[in-house]
Amino acid sequence: MAESLPYLSGSEIRDKFLKFFETRQHKILPSASLVPEDPTVLLTIAGMLPFKPIFLGQEKAPQPRATTSQKCIRTNDIENVGRTARHHTFFEMLGNFSFGDYFKEQAIAWAWELSTQVYKLPPDRIIVSVFQDDDEAFDIWRDRLGIPAHRIQRMGEKDNFWKSGATGPCGPCSELYYDFHPELGDQNIDLEDDSRFIEYYNLVFMQYNRDADGNLAPLENKNIDTGLGLERMAQILQQVPNNYETDLIFPIIKTAAEIADIDYIKADGKTKTSLKVIGDHVRSVVHMIADGITASNTDRGYVLRRLIRRVVRHGRLVGIEGNFVNQVAETAIALSEVAYPNVRSRSEFIKNELQREESQFLKTLERGEKLLAEILEKKPQQISGVEAFTLYDTYGFPLELTQEIAEEQGLTVDVDGFNVEMEQQRDRARAAHETIDLTVQGSIDKLAEHIHPTEFSGYSELQSAVKVEAVLVEGKPVEVAEAGAEIQVILDRTPFYGESGGQVGDKGYLSGDNLVIRISDVQKESGFFVHYGKVERGTLKTSETVTAKIDRACRRRVQANHTATHLLQAALKKIVDDSISQAGSLVDFDRLRFDFNSPRGLKPEEVQQVEELVNTWISEAHTADVNIMAIAEAKAKGATAMFGEKYGAEVRVIDFPGVSMELCGGTHVNNTAEIGVFKIISETGISSGIRRIEAVAGAAVLDYLKVRDKVVKELSEKFKVKPEEVGERVNNLQSELKATQKELAALKQELAVAKSDGLLSQAEAIGEFKILVANMGDLDAKSLQAAGERLQQKLGDSAVIVGSIPAAGKVSLVAAFSEKVIKEKKLQAGKFIGGIAKICGGGGGGRPNLAQAGGRDASKLGEALDSAKQQLVEGLG
Ligand code: SER
């Protein structure tokens, strides 16, 4: 009965599972990253995923049995998160695995023992299912474990045949369910009724491989893959109504509720749902970022962005304003740090990324929400594709978010219309980047019908005898091209590298009898290498054989830069952060550029260390080892792949053993020593979360140094100091300049004061007082004040107002009143001048005897001074 269930914390459930299988000869392995090795899925979706190559027989199992607690993310049911009792994006799957070792009977027996002896679930609360045809499993449950036949449900392929995707390892499975309401009796058992049953443990008898046509082939070994949902077991043993209220998630919800000043228990259903969404998603985003994913508009970066944005939006729905995600993230980190220490070691990185994404989204969210409210106010039947796209493109609302909001209002979104807009935008972007003349593309598509794609010979040779397959002039095929013609040439094979993977196309010549064609660029189009060039001498004919020869010096420079780019990436990973990933690159003849994901800029000392490490590797003279291999093998070896890039089954791996290993189709030096030297020119941010390093290598470093050297030489000649003393000289000059400016200001004041004496005669007597109101031209504020003060002192019992226009659109005013004016006439300089300055569109004030004010409307200075005079006459009369 429920009352007798032992309370176990989430971490106790996890520990007991792993220990149970450890004592049964399973090796406890750490959770794999959420970023899977397997290129067919974006995120790790099950505990078995890291073992897929072993199940498929592609890799040998290091040990016959393993057990893990695997962090997983699934987003296919995201809209159910917070609404049902047990849907999650992030969850932990506890698994025991057999790689060709024990099978069905043992897996079932241990699952039962674990459930009833360790977690102490009452046997009469457990119901099991088996695949419809799996009599063997049925018999084991009934005969060996004594489960009554009516509590063993046979289920169809949808429920009890497990596969990780359309293809791959799979097999029938048997599931264990916990019954929350045994009082409802054993008649009409419906395992899909999740108000009564919760499936907590799935035992997969992994014995087939499914191919793309859906055919099943037996695997070499019979394996076991199981998954026990940690959050689900926690819900059962902690006797809470849903997974969110377990100790694995509830503290996060509590933190969010506290920020929103809400009592979760008393909150309404909608508020609870929002808090649950926050509780669930925050776990996902913390672990995703810890595993190196950063927010972007594609692939897992998009999943991350969408989850963060949902957190922000649900925060607003419960009344939180401003940034809050990091506060809840801290709770999530604290909850996970023992089982997954990387969330703590990378907490700074996690929080920076969250802060950045949250702030960025908050900026547009409000405007987006306003637009959405306007759209909804019109009571449309549907949100149009254009509207959804504007929300996406301008306001950062993921389509799914708009769909959710629409759904809350009982509306739909025109997704097809949205996709049309999206496609049009892609076309626009493509057109903007298109460098190839579209007519060339059109002609090439036609040529593809009768000529073969170009064979690339340039990894091993720099010069080849080649056949001219086609010549294009202004994008149209021609039979001959005469001297002077700008042409595009397609050859049967070529040593010229075609621009790809960031590396620019080779330069060089095509030559024959009395024929010279200079090639300035090579682009790859639909499998053809298009050589862009000009006929310098002779006539080029289609079908003739010519010699294609690349410019070796240029090639040497480009490949030094390309290898340097690989070393740079390796050094960044080593010195700054192992999770840095490439976001783009340019490898040119005289420079290189490397873009990478990073939430922060590099510190100057990091830039220096990276540069030094690359130069160390260069001087250590590492030899390249270039191999073609299966993608799985390359990944298993730890080769760096470009995130988001699609690779074929076979890949080329450039390995400088112990230094850098990357998947790459580019050309490289044979030995790092050929690079010579490497210099970073700059490190800057180019867009949110993306940094760029520009650098030079080899001979280009010399060019760079020459320019720098020239500048320093010029400066040292000008300043007449040694080059290394230029910095100090500039500092001294700056101090001297400051001192001179100060002196100049003082002199100006003195001059103003002296000049002001000439105004004394303009003072008028009003009763026993003297007044003087004067425009002092372009005096600066300080000098004006000195002059005003001096005039008042010289005039004795007096009130002085002076004004000036020190710069265009700027007015300065000063009032200086003597003691008697203040005491007897109750006029105060501060107040007085404030009123005057208003006339010139400004304000200001100060002490009763001396005050200064400013204004912006210089055309009103005369009016202001007139008014001052009149007020003084009245005030002192
Ligand atoms: N692969 C199975 C699942 O995900 C068992 O671990 O349910």
PDB file of C-alpha atoms in Angstrom, residues 84-87 180-181 190-199 235:
ATOM      1  CA  THR A  84       0.389  16.634 -17.872  1.00  0.00           C
ATOM      2  CA  ALA A  85       1.884  15.071 -14.791  1.00  0.00           C
ATOM      3  CA  ARG A  86       5.002  13.717 -16.426  1.00  0.00           C
ATOM      4  CA  HIS A  87       6.092  15.311 -19.651  1.00  0.00           C
ATOM      5  CA  PHE A 180      -1.848   4.527  -8.348  1.00  0.00           C
ATOM      6  CA  HIS A 181      -5.382   3.192  -7.929  1.00  0.00           C
ATOM      7  CA  ASP A 190      -6.086   0.443 -19.570  1.00  0.00           C
ATOM      8  CA  LEU A 191      -2.379   1.178 -19.318  1.00  0.00           C
ATOM      9  CA  GLU A 192      -2.812   4.356 -21.341  1.00  0.00           C
ATOM     10  CA  ASP A 193      -4.896   5.867 -18.566  1.00  0.00           C
ATOM     11  CA  ASP A 194      -2.232   7.987 -17.007  1.00  0.00           C
ATOM     12  CA  SER A 195      -4.400   9.116 -14.140  1.00  0.00           C
ATOM     13  CA  ARG A 196      -4.098   5.543 -12.898  1.00  0.00           C
ATOM     14  CA  PHE A 197      -0.861   4.116 -14.319  1.00  0.00           C
ATOM     15  CA  ILE A 198       2.626   5.397 -14.829  1.00  0.00           C
ATOM     16  CA  GLU A 199       5.138   3.531 -16.951  1.00  0.00           C
ATOM     17  CA  GLN A 235       6.987  10.844  -8.189  1.00  0.00           C
TER      18      GLN A 235
END
